[in-house]
Amino acid sequence: MKILGKIRLVPVTIFAATLMLTMKVADIFDDFNLQNIPLQLSKAVAQDEKKSQQKATSGANNKTTSTEKESSKSKESEKGEASGKDEDNPDNDPTLFTQSEIDLLQELSDRREQIEKMSKQINLREGLLKAAEKRISKRVSELKQLQKTINDLIKTHDDQQETKIASLVKIYEAMKPKDAARIFEQLDLNTLLIVAERMKERKLAPVMAQMNPEKAKDVTVELSRLRELPLPGTLVIN
């Protein structure tokens, strides 16, 4: 009976021990779960914050993109409206011009072409006139220089001739009146007048007295006419 009682207690003891072991293991798991709760909470909070930041960033980006799109759409809309206004402006539509307006525009265009053509011709003529003025001015300068040269030559020639005539006058004044009269009668009237005009009166009178009366008369008339003539460069007042 004692042995039977012991045999019956063994299963009860094993069951009790198993039950206690199970409870112990459950307590251990409970303790482990309690220790991990703060860590899990921290991870959960961190994940929530990360998701919130991502959502906020995504929202901001979406808002910026939306704003840019709206701005772009607004600009395109303004351009479209402006273009539409230009297109809708009846003044810019050539098909709405009347025939008289078209004729007037054509006339103005033709007139503008004529004015431009005339302007080009005027500019060309001005250029030609300026070139001609330069050539004329150069030619005038050359002519003035030539005139000066000629005047100098004439003056030189006149001075030389005057010197020669003065020498002849002295010769005839030194000659005897009869000899001088004989030579005077052989000279042509112009040469005779040149010499006689420069001779002193008291030297010329005896010579003319010895000359042929007709010749002496002609010389007297011409000398009178020459002496009435004004000197070169003298102003004559009637």
mmCIF file with all atom_site columns, C-alpha atoms in Angstrom, residues 56-196:
data_model
loop_
_atom_site.group_PDB
_atom_site.id
_atom_site.type_symbol
_atom_site.label_atom_id
_atom_site.label_alt_id
_atom_site.label_comp_id
_atom_site.label_asym_id
_atom_site.label_entity_id
_atom_site.label_seq_id
_atom_site.pdbx_PDB_ins_code
_atom_site.Cartn_x
_atom_site.Cartn_y
_atom_site.Cartn_z
_atom_site.occupancy
_atom_site.B_iso_or_equiv
_atom_site.pdbx_formal_charge
_atom_site.auth_seq_id
_atom_site.auth_comp_id
_atom_site.auth_asym_id
_atom_site.auth_atom_id
_atom_site.pdbx_PDB_model_num
ATOM 1   C CA . ALA A 1 56  ? 6.083   67.073  -44.589  1.00 0.00 ? 56  ALA A CA 1
ATOM 2   C CA . THR A 1 57  ? 8.937   67.105  -47.138  1.00 0.00 ? 57  THR A CA 1
ATOM 3   C CA . SER A 1 58  ? 6.757   65.475  -49.743  1.00 0.00 ? 58  SER A CA 1
ATOM 4   C CA . GLY A 1 59  ? 4.001   67.985  -49.005  1.00 0.00 ? 59  GLY A CA 1
ATOM 5   C CA . ALA A 1 60  ? 6.416   70.931  -49.312  1.00 0.00 ? 60  ALA A CA 1
ATOM 6   C CA . ASN A 1 61  ? 7.806   69.595  -52.592  1.00 0.00 ? 61  ASN A CA 1
ATOM 7   C CA . ASN A 1 62  ? 4.341   69.014  -53.893  1.00 0.00 ? 62  ASN A CA 1
ATOM 8   C CA . LYS A 1 63  ? 3.369   72.529  -52.817  1.00 0.00 ? 63  LYS A CA 1
ATOM 9   C CA . THR A 1 64  ? 6.446   74.058  -54.525  1.00 0.00 ? 64  THR A CA 1
ATOM 10  C CA . THR A 1 65  ? 5.825   72.063  -57.673  1.00 0.00 ? 65  THR A CA 1
ATOM 11  C CA . SER A 1 66  ? 2.194   73.044  -57.594  1.00 0.00 ? 66  SER A CA 1
ATOM 12  C CA . THR A 1 67  ? 3.140   76.717  -57.125  1.00 0.00 ? 67  THR A CA 1
ATOM 13  C CA . GLU A 1 68  ? 5.607   76.576  -60.031  1.00 0.00 ? 68  GLU A CA 1
ATOM 14  C CA . LYS A 1 69  ? 3.046   74.871  -62.211  1.00 0.00 ? 69  LYS A CA 1
ATOM 15  C CA . GLU A 1 70  ? 0.459   77.477  -61.296  1.00 0.00 ? 70  GLU A CA 1
ATOM 16  C CA . SER A 1 71  ? 2.956   80.298  -61.983  1.00 0.00 ? 71  SER A CA 1
ATOM 17  C CA . SER A 1 72  ? 3.895   78.734  -65.319  1.00 0.00 ? 72  SER A CA 1
ATOM 18  C CA . LYS A 1 73  ? 0.259   78.261  -66.192  1.00 0.00 ? 73  LYS A CA 1
ATOM 19  C CA . SER A 1 74  ? -0.429  81.868  -65.180  1.00 0.00 ? 74  SER A CA 1
ATOM 20  C CA . LYS A 1 75  ? 2.385   83.159  -67.443  1.00 0.00 ? 75  LYS A CA 1
ATOM 21  C CA . GLU A 1 76  ? 1.254   80.991  -70.317  1.00 0.00 ? 76  GLU A CA 1
ATOM 22  C CA . SER A 1 77  ? -2.273  82.195  -69.750  1.00 0.00 ? 77  SER A CA 1
ATOM 23  C CA . GLU A 1 78  ? -1.112  85.835  -69.793  1.00 0.00 ? 78  GLU A CA 1
ATOM 24  C CA . LYS A 1 79  ? 0.869   85.224  -72.994  1.00 0.00 ? 79  LYS A CA 1
ATOM 25  C CA . GLY A 1 80  ? -2.097  83.511  -74.507  1.00 0.00 ? 80  GLY A CA 1
ATOM 26  C CA . GLU A 1 81  ? -4.342  86.395  -73.553  1.00 0.00 ? 81  GLU A CA 1
ATOM 27  C CA . ALA A 1 82  ? -1.877  88.959  -74.929  1.00 0.00 ? 82  ALA A CA 1
ATOM 28  C CA . SER A 1 83  ? -1.496  86.968  -78.125  1.00 0.00 ? 83  SER A CA 1
ATOM 29  C CA . GLY A 1 84  ? -5.223  86.601  -78.298  1.00 0.00 ? 84  GLY A CA 1
ATOM 30  C CA . LYS A 1 85  ? -5.642  90.341  -77.872  1.00 0.00 ? 85  LYS A CA 1
ATOM 31  C CA . ASP A 1 86  ? -3.161  91.030  -80.676  1.00 0.00 ? 86  ASP A CA 1
ATOM 32  C CA . GLU A 1 87  ? -4.870  88.530  -82.886  1.00 0.00 ? 87  GLU A CA 1
ATOM 33  C CA . ASP A 1 88  ? -8.271  89.841  -81.951  1.00 0.00 ? 88  ASP A CA 1
ATOM 34  C CA . ASN A 1 89  ? -7.210  93.444  -82.642  1.00 0.00 ? 89  ASN A CA 1
ATOM 35  C CA . PRO A 1 90  ? -8.994  94.358  -85.887  1.00 0.00 ? 90  PRO A CA 1
ATOM 36  C CA . ASP A 1 91  ? -6.359  97.003  -86.720  1.00 0.00 ? 91  ASP A CA 1
ATOM 37  C CA . ASN A 1 92  ? -3.782  94.246  -87.272  1.00 0.00 ? 92  ASN A CA 1
ATOM 38  C CA . ASP A 1 93  ? -5.931  92.276  -89.667  1.00 0.00 ? 93  ASP A CA 1
ATOM 39  C CA . PRO A 1 94  ? -5.075  93.333  -93.261  1.00 0.00 ? 94  PRO A CA 1
ATOM 40  C CA . THR A 1 95  ? -8.210  91.675  -94.566  1.00 0.00 ? 95  THR A CA 1
ATOM 41  C CA . LEU A 1 96  ? -10.314 94.282  -92.777  1.00 0.00 ? 96  LEU A CA 1
ATOM 42  C CA . PHE A 1 97  ? -8.768  97.265  -94.675  1.00 0.00 ? 97  PHE A CA 1
ATOM 43  C CA . THR A 1 98  ? -10.949 98.979  -97.222  1.00 0.00 ? 98  THR A CA 1
ATOM 44  C CA . GLN A 1 99  ? -9.819  99.348  -100.819 1.00 0.00 ? 99  GLN A CA 1
ATOM 45  C CA . SER A 1 100 ? -9.234  103.070 -100.353 1.00 0.00 ? 100 SER A CA 1
ATOM 46  C CA . GLU A 1 101 ? -7.026  102.376 -97.333  1.00 0.00 ? 101 GLU A CA 1
ATOM 47  C CA . ILE A 1 102 ? -5.090  99.754  -99.280  1.00 0.00 ? 102 ILE A CA 1
ATOM 48  C CA . ASP A 1 103 ? -4.646  102.211 -102.163 1.00 0.00 ? 103 ASP A CA 1
ATOM 49  C CA . LEU A 1 104 ? -3.479  104.889 -99.729  1.00 0.00 ? 104 LEU A CA 1
ATOM 50  C CA . LEU A 1 105 ? -0.949  102.513 -98.165  1.00 0.00 ? 105 LEU A CA 1
ATOM 51  C CA . GLN A 1 106 ? 0.321   101.535 -101.603 1.00 0.00 ? 106 GLN A CA 1
ATOM 52  C CA . GLU A 1 107 ? 0.590   105.185 -102.588 1.00 0.00 ? 107 GLU A CA 1
ATOM 53  C CA . LEU A 1 108 ? 2.517   105.966 -99.408  1.00 0.00 ? 108 LEU A CA 1
ATOM 54  C CA . SER A 1 109 ? 4.833   103.028 -100.090 1.00 0.00 ? 109 SER A CA 1
ATOM 55  C CA . ASP A 1 110 ? 5.460   104.229 -103.644 1.00 0.00 ? 110 ASP A CA 1
ATOM 56  C CA . ARG A 1 111 ? 6.016   107.761 -102.394 1.00 0.00 ? 111 ARG A CA 1
ATOM 57  C CA . ARG A 1 112 ? 8.530   106.509 -99.838  1.00 0.00 ? 112 ARG A CA 1
ATOM 58  C CA . GLU A 1 113 ? 10.430  104.657 -102.566 1.00 0.00 ? 113 GLU A CA 1
ATOM 59  C CA . GLN A 1 114 ? 10.472  107.809 -104.692 1.00 0.00 ? 114 GLN A CA 1
ATOM 60  C CA . ILE A 1 115 ? 11.748  109.891 -101.781 1.00 0.00 ? 115 ILE A CA 1
ATOM 61  C CA . GLU A 1 116 ? 14.475  107.352 -101.041 1.00 0.00 ? 116 GLU A CA 1
ATOM 62  C CA . LYS A 1 117 ? 15.459  107.323 -104.708 1.00 0.00 ? 117 LYS A CA 1
ATOM 63  C CA . MET A 1 118 ? 15.540  111.131 -104.821 1.00 0.00 ? 118 MET A CA 1
ATOM 64  C CA . SER A 1 119 ? 17.576  111.199 -101.618 1.00 0.00 ? 119 SER A CA 1
ATOM 65  C CA . LYS A 1 120 ? 20.135  108.846 -103.152 1.00 0.00 ? 120 LYS A CA 1
ATOM 66  C CA . GLN A 1 121 ? 20.282  110.987 -106.289 1.00 0.00 ? 121 GLN A CA 1
ATOM 67  C CA . ILE A 1 122 ? 20.721  114.150 -104.217 1.00 0.00 ? 122 ILE A CA 1
ATOM 68  C CA . ASN A 1 123 ? 23.505  112.542 -102.204 1.00 0.00 ? 123 ASN A CA 1
ATOM 69  C CA . LEU A 1 124 ? 25.172  111.443 -105.435 1.00 0.00 ? 124 LEU A CA 1
ATOM 70  C CA . ARG A 1 125 ? 24.872  114.935 -106.902 1.00 0.00 ? 125 ARG A CA 1
ATOM 71  C CA . GLU A 1 126 ? 26.245  116.475 -103.733 1.00 0.00 ? 126 GLU A CA 1
ATOM 72  C CA . GLY A 1 127 ? 29.224  114.159 -103.966 1.00 0.00 ? 127 GLY A CA 1
ATOM 73  C CA . LEU A 1 128 ? 29.762  115.097 -107.617 1.00 0.00 ? 128 LEU A CA 1
ATOM 74  C CA . LEU A 1 129 ? 29.398  118.813 -106.819 1.00 0.00 ? 129 LEU A CA 1
ATOM 75  C CA . LYS A 1 130 ? 31.921  118.573 -104.008 1.00 0.00 ? 130 LYS A CA 1
ATOM 76  C CA . ALA A 1 131 ? 34.346  116.782 -106.299 1.00 0.00 ? 131 ALA A CA 1
ATOM 77  C CA . ALA A 1 132 ? 33.753  119.412 -109.003 1.00 0.00 ? 132 ALA A CA 1
ATOM 78  C CA . GLU A 1 133 ? 34.243  122.222 -106.472 1.00 0.00 ? 133 GLU A CA 1
ATOM 79  C CA . LYS A 1 134 ? 37.559  120.707 -105.442 1.00 0.00 ? 134 LYS A CA 1
ATOM 80  C CA . ARG A 1 135 ? 38.668  120.465 -109.072 1.00 0.00 ? 135 ARG A CA 1
ATOM 81  C CA . ILE A 1 136 ? 37.513  124.031 -109.798 1.00 0.00 ? 136 ILE A CA 1
ATOM 82  C CA . SER A 1 137 ? 39.225  125.351 -106.676 1.00 0.00 ? 137 SER A CA 1
ATOM 83  C CA . LYS A 1 138 ? 42.409  123.581 -107.684 1.00 0.00 ? 138 LYS A CA 1
ATOM 84  C CA . ARG A 1 139 ? 42.094  124.943 -111.220 1.00 0.00 ? 139 ARG A CA 1
ATOM 85  C CA . VAL A 1 140 ? 41.498  128.477 -109.940 1.00 0.00 ? 140 VAL A CA 1
ATOM 86  C CA . SER A 1 141 ? 44.597  128.228 -107.775 1.00 0.00 ? 141 SER A CA 1
ATOM 87  C CA . GLU A 1 142 ? 46.581  127.041 -110.786 1.00 0.00 ? 142 GLU A CA 1
ATOM 88  C CA . LEU A 1 143 ? 45.199  129.882 -112.920 1.00 0.00 ? 143 LEU A CA 1
ATOM 89  C CA . LYS A 1 144 ? 46.033  132.442 -110.238 1.00 0.00 ? 144 LYS A CA 1
ATOM 90  C CA . GLN A 1 145 ? 49.544  131.123 -110.076 1.00 0.00 ? 145 GLN A CA 1
ATOM 91  C CA . LEU A 1 146 ? 49.767  131.206 -113.868 1.00 0.00 ? 146 LEU A CA 1
ATOM 92  C CA . GLN A 1 147 ? 48.419  134.768 -113.931 1.00 0.00 ? 147 GLN A CA 1
ATOM 93  C CA . LYS A 1 148 ? 50.995  135.827 -111.387 1.00 0.00 ? 148 LYS A CA 1
ATOM 94  C CA . THR A 1 149 ? 53.709  134.232 -113.466 1.00 0.00 ? 149 THR A CA 1
ATOM 95  C CA . ILE A 1 150 ? 52.448  135.970 -116.618 1.00 0.00 ? 150 ILE A CA 1
ATOM 96  C CA . ASN A 1 151 ? 52.199  139.319 -114.843 1.00 0.00 ? 151 ASN A CA 1
ATOM 97  C CA . ASP A 1 152 ? 55.714  138.928 -113.566 1.00 0.00 ? 152 ASP A CA 1
ATOM 98  C CA . LEU A 1 153 ? 56.918  138.095 -117.077 1.00 0.00 ? 153 LEU A CA 1
ATOM 99  C CA . ILE A 1 154 ? 55.014  141.039 -118.545 1.00 0.00 ? 154 ILE A CA 1
ATOM 100 C CA . LYS A 1 155 ? 56.425  143.371 -115.952 1.00 0.00 ? 155 LYS A CA 1
ATOM 101 C CA . THR A 1 156 ? 59.887  142.073 -116.622 1.00 0.00 ? 156 THR A CA 1
ATOM 102 C CA . HIS A 1 157 ? 59.373  142.473 -120.364 1.00 0.00 ? 157 HIS A CA 1
ATOM 103 C CA . ASP A 1 158 ? 57.932  145.954 -119.940 1.00 0.00 ? 158 ASP A CA 1
ATOM 104 C CA . ASP A 1 159 ? 60.821  146.953 -117.747 1.00 0.00 ? 159 ASP A CA 1
ATOM 105 C CA . GLN A 1 160 ? 63.245  145.660 -120.333 1.00 0.00 ? 160 GLN A CA 1
ATOM 106 C CA . GLN A 1 161 ? 61.383  147.406 -123.156 1.00 0.00 ? 161 GLN A CA 1
ATOM 107 C CA . GLU A 1 162 ? 61.228  150.617 -121.183 1.00 0.00 ? 162 GLU A CA 1
ATOM 108 C CA . THR A 1 163 ? 64.933  150.408 -120.611 1.00 0.00 ? 163 THR A CA 1
ATOM 109 C CA . LYS A 1 164 ? 65.545  149.897 -124.338 1.00 0.00 ? 164 LYS A CA 1
ATOM 110 C CA . ILE A 1 165 ? 63.176  152.757 -125.298 1.00 0.00 ? 165 ILE A CA 1
ATOM 111 C CA . ALA A 1 166 ? 64.789  155.071 -122.770 1.00 0.00 ? 166 ALA A CA 1
ATOM 112 C CA . SER A 1 167 ? 68.133  154.245 -124.310 1.00 0.00 ? 167 SER A CA 1
ATOM 113 C CA . LEU A 1 168 ? 66.786  155.031 -127.811 1.00 0.00 ? 168 LEU A CA 1
ATOM 114 C CA . VAL A 1 169 ? 65.293  158.305 -126.576 1.00 0.00 ? 169 VAL A CA 1
ATOM 115 C CA . LYS A 1 170 ? 68.656  159.365 -125.235 1.00 0.00 ? 170 LYS A CA 1
ATOM 116 C CA . ILE A 1 171 ? 70.246  158.466 -128.542 1.00 0.00 ? 171 ILE A CA 1
ATOM 117 C CA . TYR A 1 172 ? 67.753  160.525 -130.600 1.00 0.00 ? 172 TYR A CA 1
ATOM 118 C CA . GLU A 1 173 ? 67.961  163.442 -128.193 1.00 0.00 ? 173 GLU A CA 1
ATOM 119 C CA . ALA A 1 174 ? 71.740  163.442 -128.594 1.00 0.00 ? 174 ALA A CA 1
ATOM 120 C CA . MET A 1 175 ? 71.569  163.380 -132.407 1.00 0.00 ? 175 MET A CA 1
ATOM 121 C CA . LYS A 1 176 ? 71.381  166.450 -134.609 1.00 0.00 ? 176 LYS A CA 1
ATOM 122 C CA . PRO A 1 177 ? 67.738  167.407 -135.367 1.00 0.00 ? 177 PRO A CA 1
ATOM 123 C CA . LYS A 1 178 ? 68.261  166.960 -139.129 1.00 0.00 ? 178 LYS A CA 1
ATOM 124 C CA . ASP A 1 179 ? 69.653  163.414 -138.716 1.00 0.00 ? 179 ASP A CA 1
ATOM 125 C CA . ALA A 1 180 ? 66.984  162.444 -136.199 1.00 0.00 ? 180 ALA A CA 1
ATOM 126 C CA . ALA A 1 181 ? 64.255  163.834 -138.508 1.00 0.00 ? 181 ALA A CA 1
ATOM 127 C CA . ARG A 1 182 ? 65.524  161.764 -141.424 1.00 0.00 ? 182 ARG A CA 1
ATOM 128 C CA . ILE A 1 183 ? 65.329  158.557 -139.320 1.00 0.00 ? 183 ILE A CA 1
ATOM 129 C CA . PHE A 1 184 ? 61.900  159.451 -137.884 1.00 0.00 ? 184 PHE A CA 1
ATOM 130 C CA . GLU A 1 185 ? 60.483  159.760 -141.382 1.00 0.00 ? 185 GLU A CA 1
ATOM 131 C CA . GLN A 1 186 ? 61.515  156.138 -142.088 1.00 0.00 ? 186 GLN A CA 1
ATOM 132 C CA . LEU A 1 187 ? 59.990  154.677 -138.892 1.00 0.00 ? 187 LEU A CA 1
ATOM 133 C CA . ASP A 1 188 ? 56.411  153.423 -138.723 1.00 0.00 ? 188 ASP A CA 1
ATOM 134 C CA . LEU A 1 189 ? 54.021  155.693 -136.871 1.00 0.00 ? 189 LEU A CA 1
ATOM 135 C CA . ASN A 1 190 ? 53.627  153.486 -133.732 1.00 0.00 ? 190 ASN A CA 1
ATOM 136 C CA . THR A 1 191 ? 57.373  153.157 -133.151 1.00 0.00 ? 191 THR A CA 1
ATOM 137 C CA . LEU A 1 192 ? 57.838  156.848 -133.834 1.00 0.00 ? 192 LEU A CA 1
ATOM 138 C CA . LEU A 1 193 ? 55.155  157.754 -131.313 1.00 0.00 ? 193 LEU A CA 1
ATOM 139 C CA . ILE A 1 194 ? 56.754  155.557 -128.629 1.00 0.00 ? 194 ILE A CA 1
ATOM 140 C CA . VAL A 1 195 ? 60.055  157.395 -128.973 1.00 0.00 ? 195 VAL A CA 1
ATOM 141 C CA . ALA A 1 196 ? 58.632  160.893 -129.564 1.00 0.00 ? 196 ALA A CA 1
#
